[in-house]
Amino acid sequence: MSTQQLAKASQIIAPYITSWSAEQDLPYRLMERPGLGIGYADESFGDRDAKGVLWQRAAVRHGVGKPEFGKVHPLRQRRAMRQLLCQVCAGPADRNDDGVLWLLRDYRSDWPGWPNGMGCNEPPVCMPCVAISLRLCPALRRGAVAIRARKFDVAGVRGALYRAGAAQEASLAYDDPDVRWLVASALIRKLHCCTFVPLAELTEGR
């Protein structure tokens, strides 16, 4: 590992988008708004994004308590996806002429041409954090690929879709009329013009 990589590994306790134990979900009461979907009873301006979608409330106390691996903080995920920040260190994601760098579970068997056209809720990564992620993330150790995408439009949101008093996980486009019944917890970008990058090329000397 390089000196830069060692320094970064010593600083990162948990990925930037990981929730911490002190970041409990904030209390809320959902209510139906006739003709408009759902909203919080005490809703404020910051509860919705620029497209009017309601977002999950969560305390922001990054680094306080213990990291809750596997639980993603909705506001940091949204920030990382919107600004194309590395999901591990929150620095700028790596970008070159072939596009922005993503590190994903390997699902190439899902369809020909994967991941072109895939809705992705995992933020991109920077080059130095690839080796760290491959070494420490259990999911990626089961099979990972690196890709660069030249197109990555914001496409929608994932969250809890409320119907008849019950909620189920759903991913919806921003122009889906049902999105007014959803409490979002993740921003989705749709990946296009993707090329695979050999992992060895990204981790050599790191």
PDB file of C-alpha atoms in Angstrom:
ATOM      1  CA  MET A   1       0.000   0.000   0.000  1.00  0.00           C
ATOM      2  CA  SER A   2       1.128   3.541  -0.729  1.00  0.00           C
ATOM      3  CA  THR A   3       1.683   6.124   1.995  1.00  0.00           C
ATOM      4  CA  GLN A   4      -1.480   7.894   0.833  1.00  0.00           C
ATOM      5  CA  GLN A   5      -3.463   4.667   1.019  1.00  0.00           C
ATOM      6  CA  LEU A   6      -2.156   3.829   4.498  1.00  0.00           C
ATOM      7  CA  ALA A   7      -3.042   7.306   5.751  1.00  0.00           C
ATOM      8  CA  LYS A   8      -6.538   7.057   4.336  1.00  0.00           C
ATOM      9  CA  ALA A   9      -7.097   3.557   5.744  1.00  0.00           C
ATOM     10  CA  SER A  10      -6.115   4.755   9.212  1.00  0.00           C
ATOM     11  CA  GLN A  11      -8.581   7.655   9.032  1.00  0.00           C
ATOM     12  CA  ILE A  12     -11.641   5.823   7.696  1.00  0.00           C
ATOM     13  CA  ILE A  13     -13.521   3.940  10.401  1.00  0.00           C
ATOM     14  CA  ALA A  14     -16.653   3.517   8.330  1.00  0.00           C
ATOM     15  CA  PRO A  15     -17.773   4.681   4.886  1.00  0.00           C
ATOM     16  CA  TYR A  16     -19.099   8.229   4.723  1.00  0.00           C
ATOM     17  CA  ILE A  17     -22.639   7.050   3.902  1.00  0.00           C
ATOM     18  CA  THR A  18     -22.824   4.616   6.846  1.00  0.00           C
ATOM     19  CA  SER A  19     -25.188   5.527   9.699  1.00  0.00           C
ATOM     20  CA  TRP A  20     -23.890   5.802  13.254  1.00  0.00           C
ATOM     21  CA  SER A  21     -25.662   4.666  16.420  1.00  0.00           C
ATOM     22  CA  ALA A  22     -26.268   8.275  17.527  1.00  0.00           C
ATOM     23  CA  GLU A  23     -28.110   9.028  14.272  1.00  0.00           C
ATOM     24  CA  GLN A  24     -31.523   7.686  15.202  1.00  0.00           C
ATOM     25  CA  ASP A  25     -34.490   8.197  12.908  1.00  0.00           C
ATOM     26  CA  LEU A  26     -36.242  11.347  14.078  1.00  0.00           C
ATOM     27  CA  PRO A  27     -39.855  11.112  15.297  1.00  0.00           C
ATOM     28  CA  TYR A  28     -42.569  11.932  12.787  1.00  0.00           C
ATOM     29  CA  ARG A  29     -46.238  11.448  12.048  1.00  0.00           C
ATOM     30  CA  LEU A  30     -47.298  10.823   8.490  1.00  0.00           C
ATOM     31  CA  MET A  31     -50.620  12.112   7.248  1.00  0.00           C
ATOM     32  CA  GLU A  32     -52.505  11.888   3.982  1.00  0.00           C
ATOM     33  CA  ARG A  33     -52.888  15.067   2.039  1.00  0.00           C
ATOM     34  CA  PRO A  34     -55.901  14.653  -0.280  1.00  0.00           C
ATOM     35  CA  GLY A  35     -54.786  14.897  -3.868  1.00  0.00           C
ATOM     36  CA  LEU A  36     -51.149  15.404  -2.869  1.00  0.00           C
ATOM     37  CA  GLY A  37     -50.058  12.079  -1.324  1.00  0.00           C
ATOM     38  CA  ILE A  38     -48.416  11.922   2.092  1.00  0.00           C
ATOM     39  CA  GLY A  39     -46.530  14.402   4.232  1.00  0.00           C
ATOM     40  CA  TYR A  40     -45.314  14.985   7.757  1.00  0.00           C
ATOM     41  CA  ALA A  41     -47.786  16.542  10.170  1.00  0.00           C
ATOM     42  CA  ASP A  42     -45.139  19.122  11.140  1.00  0.00           C
ATOM     43  CA  GLU A  43     -43.473  19.254   7.740  1.00  0.00           C
ATOM     44  CA  SER A  44     -40.807  21.865   7.074  1.00  0.00           C
ATOM     45  CA  PHE A  45     -39.126  23.068   3.888  1.00  0.00           C
ATOM     46  CA  GLY A  46     -36.110  20.765   4.309  1.00  0.00           C
ATOM     47  CA  ASP A  47     -38.210  17.586   4.394  1.00  0.00           C
ATOM     48  CA  ARG A  48     -38.560  17.534   0.594  1.00  0.00           C
ATOM     49  CA  ASP A  49     -36.033  17.646  -2.201  1.00  0.00           C
ATOM     50  CA  ALA A  50     -36.065  20.030  -5.154  1.00  0.00           C
ATOM     51  CA  LYS A  51     -38.522  17.772  -7.008  1.00  0.00           C
ATOM     52  CA  GLY A  52     -40.977  17.737  -4.108  1.00  0.00           C
ATOM     53  CA  VAL A  53     -40.329  14.188  -2.881  1.00  0.00           C
ATOM     54  CA  LEU A  54     -40.603  13.583   0.868  1.00  0.00           C
ATOM     55  CA  TRP A  55     -37.404  12.282   2.527  1.00  0.00           C
ATOM     56  CA  GLN A  56     -36.795  10.147   5.588  1.00  0.00           C
ATOM     57  CA  ARG A  57     -35.826  12.134   8.648  1.00  0.00           C
ATOM     58  CA  ALA A  58     -32.602  11.186  10.400  1.00  0.00           C
ATOM     59  CA  ALA A  59     -30.382  12.838  12.974  1.00  0.00           C
ATOM     60  CA  VAL A  60     -27.034  14.060  11.662  1.00  0.00           C
ATOM     61  CA  ARG A  61     -24.294  13.090  14.145  1.00  0.00           C
ATOM     62  CA  HIS A  62     -21.663  11.634  11.860  1.00  0.00           C
ATOM     63  CA  GLY A  63     -18.940   9.780  13.771  1.00  0.00           C
ATOM     64  CA  VAL A  64     -20.805   9.717  17.092  1.00  0.00           C
ATOM     65  CA  GLY A  65     -21.339   6.312  18.696  1.00  0.00           C
ATOM     66  CA  LYS A  66     -20.649   3.183  16.665  1.00  0.00           C
ATOM     67  CA  PRO A  67     -20.957   2.709  12.912  1.00  0.00           C
ATOM     68  CA  GLU A  68     -23.992   0.657  11.902  1.00  0.00           C
ATOM     69  CA  PHE A  69     -22.582  -1.186   8.920  1.00  0.00           C
ATOM     70  CA  GLY A  70     -25.254  -2.085   6.410  1.00  0.00           C
ATOM     71  CA  LYS A  71     -27.430   0.902   7.340  1.00  0.00           C
ATOM     72  CA  VAL A  72     -27.080   3.873   5.012  1.00  0.00           C
ATOM     73  CA  HIS A  73     -27.672   7.424   6.201  1.00  0.00           C
ATOM     74  CA  PRO A  74     -30.298   8.861   3.830  1.00  0.00           C
ATOM     75  CA  LEU A  75     -29.054  12.447   3.748  1.00  0.00           C
ATOM     76  CA  ARG A  76     -25.380  11.565   3.237  1.00  0.00           C
ATOM     77  CA  GLN A  77     -26.294   9.048   0.523  1.00  0.00           C
ATOM     78  CA  ARG A  78     -28.346  11.731  -1.197  1.00  0.00           C
ATOM     79  CA  ARG A  79     -25.494  14.267  -0.951  1.00  0.00           C
ATOM     80  CA  ALA A  80     -22.913  11.791  -2.246  1.00  0.00           C
ATOM     81  CA  MET A  81     -25.096  10.773  -5.191  1.00  0.00           C
ATOM     82  CA  ARG A  82     -26.130  14.315  -6.062  1.00  0.00           C
ATOM     83  CA  GLN A  83     -22.584  15.701  -5.927  1.00  0.00           C
ATOM     84  CA  LEU A  84     -20.851  12.525  -7.173  1.00  0.00           C
ATOM     85  CA  LEU A  85     -18.765  12.102  -4.041  1.00  0.00           C
ATOM     86  CA  CYS A  86     -16.926   8.945  -3.014  1.00  0.00           C
ATOM     87  CA  GLN A  87     -19.202   6.918  -0.755  1.00  0.00           C
ATOM     88  CA  VAL A  88     -16.211   5.956   1.425  1.00  0.00           C
ATOM     89  CA  CYS A  89     -14.279   9.176   2.064  1.00  0.00           C
ATOM     90  CA  ALA A  90     -16.666  11.875   0.698  1.00  0.00           C
ATOM     91  CA  GLY A  91     -13.973  13.267  -1.597  1.00  0.00           C
ATOM     92  CA  PRO A  92     -14.693  13.748  -5.323  1.00  0.00           C
ATOM     93  CA  ALA A  93     -15.352  10.492  -7.156  1.00  0.00           C
ATOM     94  CA  ASP A  94     -12.755   9.506  -9.725  1.00  0.00           C
ATOM     95  CA  ARG A  95     -13.513  10.708 -13.251  1.00  0.00           C
ATOM     96  CA  ASN A  96     -11.695  10.495 -16.572  1.00  0.00           C
ATOM     97  CA  ASP A  97     -12.615  10.464 -20.274  1.00  0.00           C
ATOM     98  CA  ASP A  98     -14.353   7.080 -19.808  1.00  0.00           C
ATOM     99  CA  GLY A  99     -16.616   8.444 -17.076  1.00  0.00           C
ATOM    100  CA  VAL A 100     -17.175   8.325 -13.326  1.00  0.00           C
ATOM    101  CA  LEU A 101     -15.949   5.307 -11.349  1.00  0.00           C
ATOM    102  CA  TRP A 102     -18.350   2.934  -9.570  1.00  0.00           C
ATOM    103  CA  LEU A 103     -17.507  -0.200  -7.561  1.00  0.00           C
ATOM    104  CA  LEU A 104     -20.424  -2.640  -7.643  1.00  0.00           C
ATOM    105  CA  ARG A 105     -21.433  -6.181  -6.783  1.00  0.00           C
ATOM    106  CA  ASP A 106     -20.982  -8.350  -9.862  1.00  0.00           C
ATOM    107  CA  TYR A 107     -24.382  -9.041 -11.410  1.00  0.00           C
ATOM    108  CA  ARG A 108     -23.311  -9.432 -15.020  1.00  0.00           C
ATOM    109  CA  SER A 109     -25.530 -12.509 -15.306  1.00  0.00           C
ATOM    110  CA  ASP A 110     -28.665 -10.395 -14.770  1.00  0.00           C
ATOM    111  CA  TRP A 111     -28.956  -9.251 -18.391  1.00  0.00           C
ATOM    112  CA  PRO A 112     -26.797  -8.753 -21.491  1.00  0.00           C
ATOM    113  CA  GLY A 113     -25.076  -5.401 -21.315  1.00  0.00           C
ATOM    114  CA  TRP A 114     -25.350  -5.059 -17.519  1.00  0.00           C
ATOM    115  CA  PRO A 115     -25.045  -2.527 -15.908  1.00  0.00           C
ATOM    116  CA  ASN A 116     -26.179  -0.292 -18.778  1.00  0.00           C
ATOM    117  CA  GLY A 117     -29.642   0.970 -17.943  1.00  0.00           C
ATOM    118  CA  MET A 118     -29.361  -0.024 -14.274  1.00  0.00           C
ATOM    119  CA  GLY A 119     -30.805   2.188 -11.570  1.00  0.00           C
ATOM    120  CA  CYS A 120     -28.019   2.511  -8.999  1.00  0.00           C
ATOM    121  CA  ASN A 121     -28.390   3.790  -5.430  1.00  0.00           C
ATOM    122  CA  GLU A 122     -24.748   3.215  -4.494  1.00  0.00           C
ATOM    123  CA  PRO A 123     -22.628   6.377  -4.811  1.00  0.00           C
ATOM    124  CA  PRO A 124     -19.404   6.242  -6.840  1.00  0.00           C
ATOM    125  CA  VAL A 125     -15.880   5.933  -5.450  1.00  0.00           C
ATOM    126  CA  CYS A 126     -12.467   7.543  -5.729  1.00  0.00           C
ATOM    127  CA  MET A 127      -9.419   5.597  -6.852  1.00  0.00           C
ATOM    128  CA  PRO A 128      -7.650   5.319  -3.448  1.00  0.00           C
ATOM    129  CA  CYS A 129     -10.794   3.906  -1.796  1.00  0.00           C
ATOM    130  CA  VAL A 130     -11.179   0.978  -4.208  1.00  0.00           C
ATOM    131  CA  ALA A 131      -8.586  -1.191  -2.449  1.00  0.00           C
ATOM    132  CA  ILE A 132      -9.971  -0.278   0.984  1.00  0.00           C
ATOM    133  CA  SER A 133     -13.497  -1.224  -0.096  1.00  0.00           C
ATOM    134  CA  LEU A 134     -12.452  -4.528  -1.633  1.00  0.00           C
ATOM    135  CA  ARG A 135     -10.561  -5.469   1.506  1.00  0.00           C
ATOM    136  CA  LEU A 136     -13.134  -4.430   4.118  1.00  0.00           C
ATOM    137  CA  CYS A 137     -16.587  -4.759   2.528  1.00  0.00           C
ATOM    138  CA  PRO A 138     -18.049  -8.280   2.969  1.00  0.00           C
ATOM    139  CA  ALA A 139     -20.508  -7.815   0.094  1.00  0.00           C
ATOM    140  CA  LEU A 140     -17.797  -6.881  -2.383  1.00  0.00           C
ATOM    141  CA  ARG A 141     -15.661  -9.844  -1.312  1.00  0.00           C
ATOM    142  CA  ARG A 142     -18.427 -12.061  -2.741  1.00  0.00           C
ATOM    143  CA  GLY A 143     -17.733 -10.631  -6.182  1.00  0.00           C
ATOM    144  CA  ALA A 144     -17.079  -7.099  -7.365  1.00  0.00           C
ATOM    145  CA  VAL A 145     -16.596  -5.180 -10.586  1.00  0.00           C
ATOM    146  CA  ALA A 146     -15.418  -1.666 -11.313  1.00  0.00           C
ATOM    147  CA  ILE A 147     -17.147   0.284 -14.047  1.00  0.00           C
ATOM    148  CA  ARG A 148     -16.990   3.747 -15.508  1.00  0.00           C
ATOM    149  CA  ALA A 149     -20.203   5.381 -16.680  1.00  0.00           C
ATOM    150  CA  ARG A 150     -20.252   8.329 -19.061  1.00  0.00           C
ATOM    151  CA  LYS A 151     -23.947   8.984 -18.431  1.00  0.00           C
ATOM    152  CA  PHE A 152     -25.479   8.811 -14.949  1.00  0.00           C
ATOM    153  CA  ASP A 153     -28.642  10.887 -14.864  1.00  0.00           C
ATOM    154  CA  VAL A 154     -30.597  11.287 -11.621  1.00  0.00           C
ATOM    155  CA  ALA A 155     -33.565   9.037 -12.300  1.00  0.00           C
ATOM    156  CA  GLY A 156     -35.586   8.562  -9.124  1.00  0.00           C
ATOM    157  CA  VAL A 157     -35.658   7.518  -5.497  1.00  0.00           C
ATOM    158  CA  ARG A 158     -35.905   4.412  -3.341  1.00  0.00           C
ATOM    159  CA  GLY A 159     -37.790   4.245  -0.073  1.00  0.00           C
ATOM    160  CA  ALA A 160     -40.972   3.217   1.714  1.00  0.00           C
ATOM    161  CA  LEU A 161     -44.082   3.312  -0.475  1.00  0.00           C
ATOM    162  CA  TYR A 162     -47.256   3.690   1.582  1.00  0.00           C
ATOM    163  CA  ARG A 163     -50.439   2.037   0.414  1.00  0.00           C
ATOM    164  CA  ALA A 164     -53.541   1.326   2.537  1.00  0.00           C
ATOM    165  CA  GLY A 165     -51.635   1.984   5.752  1.00  0.00           C
ATOM    166  CA  ALA A 166     -48.827  -0.444   4.913  1.00  0.00           C
ATOM    167  CA  ALA A 167     -45.333   0.303   3.597  1.00  0.00           C
ATOM    168  CA  GLN A 168     -43.130  -1.663   1.232  1.00  0.00           C
ATOM    169  CA  GLU A 169     -39.745  -0.928  -0.312  1.00  0.00           C
ATOM    170  CA  ALA A 170     -39.948   0.473  -3.821  1.00  0.00           C
ATOM    171  CA  SER A 171     -37.822   2.273  -6.396  1.00  0.00           C
ATOM    172  CA  LEU A 172     -39.701   4.875  -8.411  1.00  0.00           C
ATOM    173  CA  ALA A 173     -38.876   7.354 -11.134  1.00  0.00           C
ATOM    174  CA  TYR A 174     -39.404  10.988 -10.284  1.00  0.00           C
ATOM    175  CA  ASP A 175     -42.176  11.193 -12.895  1.00  0.00           C
ATOM    176  CA  ASP A 176     -44.056   8.175 -11.465  1.00  0.00           C
ATOM    177  CA  PRO A 177     -47.342   9.434  -9.979  1.00  0.00           C
ATOM    178  CA  ASP A 178     -46.927   7.036  -7.043  1.00  0.00           C
ATOM    179  CA  VAL A 179     -43.800   8.893  -5.886  1.00  0.00           C
ATOM    180  CA  ARG A 180     -46.038  11.231  -3.860  1.00  0.00           C
ATOM    181  CA  TRP A 181     -46.808   8.229  -1.605  1.00  0.00           C
ATOM    182  CA  LEU A 182     -43.156   7.421  -0.963  1.00  0.00           C
ATOM    183  CA  VAL A 183     -40.773   8.442   1.827  1.00  0.00           C
ATOM    184  CA  ALA A 184     -37.377   8.412   0.117  1.00  0.00           C
ATOM    185  CA  SER A 185     -34.204   7.088   1.711  1.00  0.00           C
ATOM    186  CA  ALA A 186     -31.901   6.900  -1.329  1.00  0.00           C
ATOM    187  CA  LEU A 187     -31.303   8.788  -4.558  1.00  0.00           C
ATOM    188  CA  ILE A 188     -31.024   6.743  -7.757  1.00  0.00           C
ATOM    189  CA  ARG A 189     -28.920   7.420 -10.829  1.00  0.00           C
ATOM    190  CA  LYS A 190     -29.347   5.416 -14.041  1.00  0.00           C
ATOM    191  CA  LEU A 191     -26.024   4.259 -15.492  1.00  0.00           C
ATOM    192  CA  HIS A 192     -25.356   4.312 -19.240  1.00  0.00           C
ATOM    193  CA  CYS A 193     -22.371   4.083 -21.588  1.00  0.00           C
ATOM    194  CA  CYS A 194     -20.577   1.805 -19.132  1.00  0.00           C
ATOM    195  CA  THR A 195     -17.182   0.166 -19.525  1.00  0.00           C
ATOM    196  CA  PHE A 196     -15.524  -2.329 -17.199  1.00  0.00           C
ATOM    197  CA  VAL A 197     -12.217  -1.504 -15.539  1.00  0.00           C
ATOM    198  CA  PRO A 198      -9.888  -4.329 -14.399  1.00  0.00           C
ATOM    199  CA  LEU A 199      -9.674  -4.260 -10.606  1.00  0.00           C
ATOM    200  CA  ALA A 200      -5.939  -4.916 -10.782  1.00  0.00           C
ATOM    201  CA  GLU A 201      -5.543  -1.664 -12.701  1.00  0.00           C
ATOM    202  CA  LEU A 202      -7.163   0.236  -9.838  1.00  0.00           C
ATOM    203  CA  THR A 203      -5.413  -1.499  -6.953  1.00  0.00           C
ATOM    204  CA  GLU A 204      -1.895  -2.024  -8.282  1.00  0.00           C
ATOM    205  CA  GLY A 205       0.599  -0.573  -5.831  1.00  0.00           C
ATOM    206  CA  ARG A 206      -2.086   0.305  -3.306  1.00  0.00           C
TER     207      ARG A 206
END
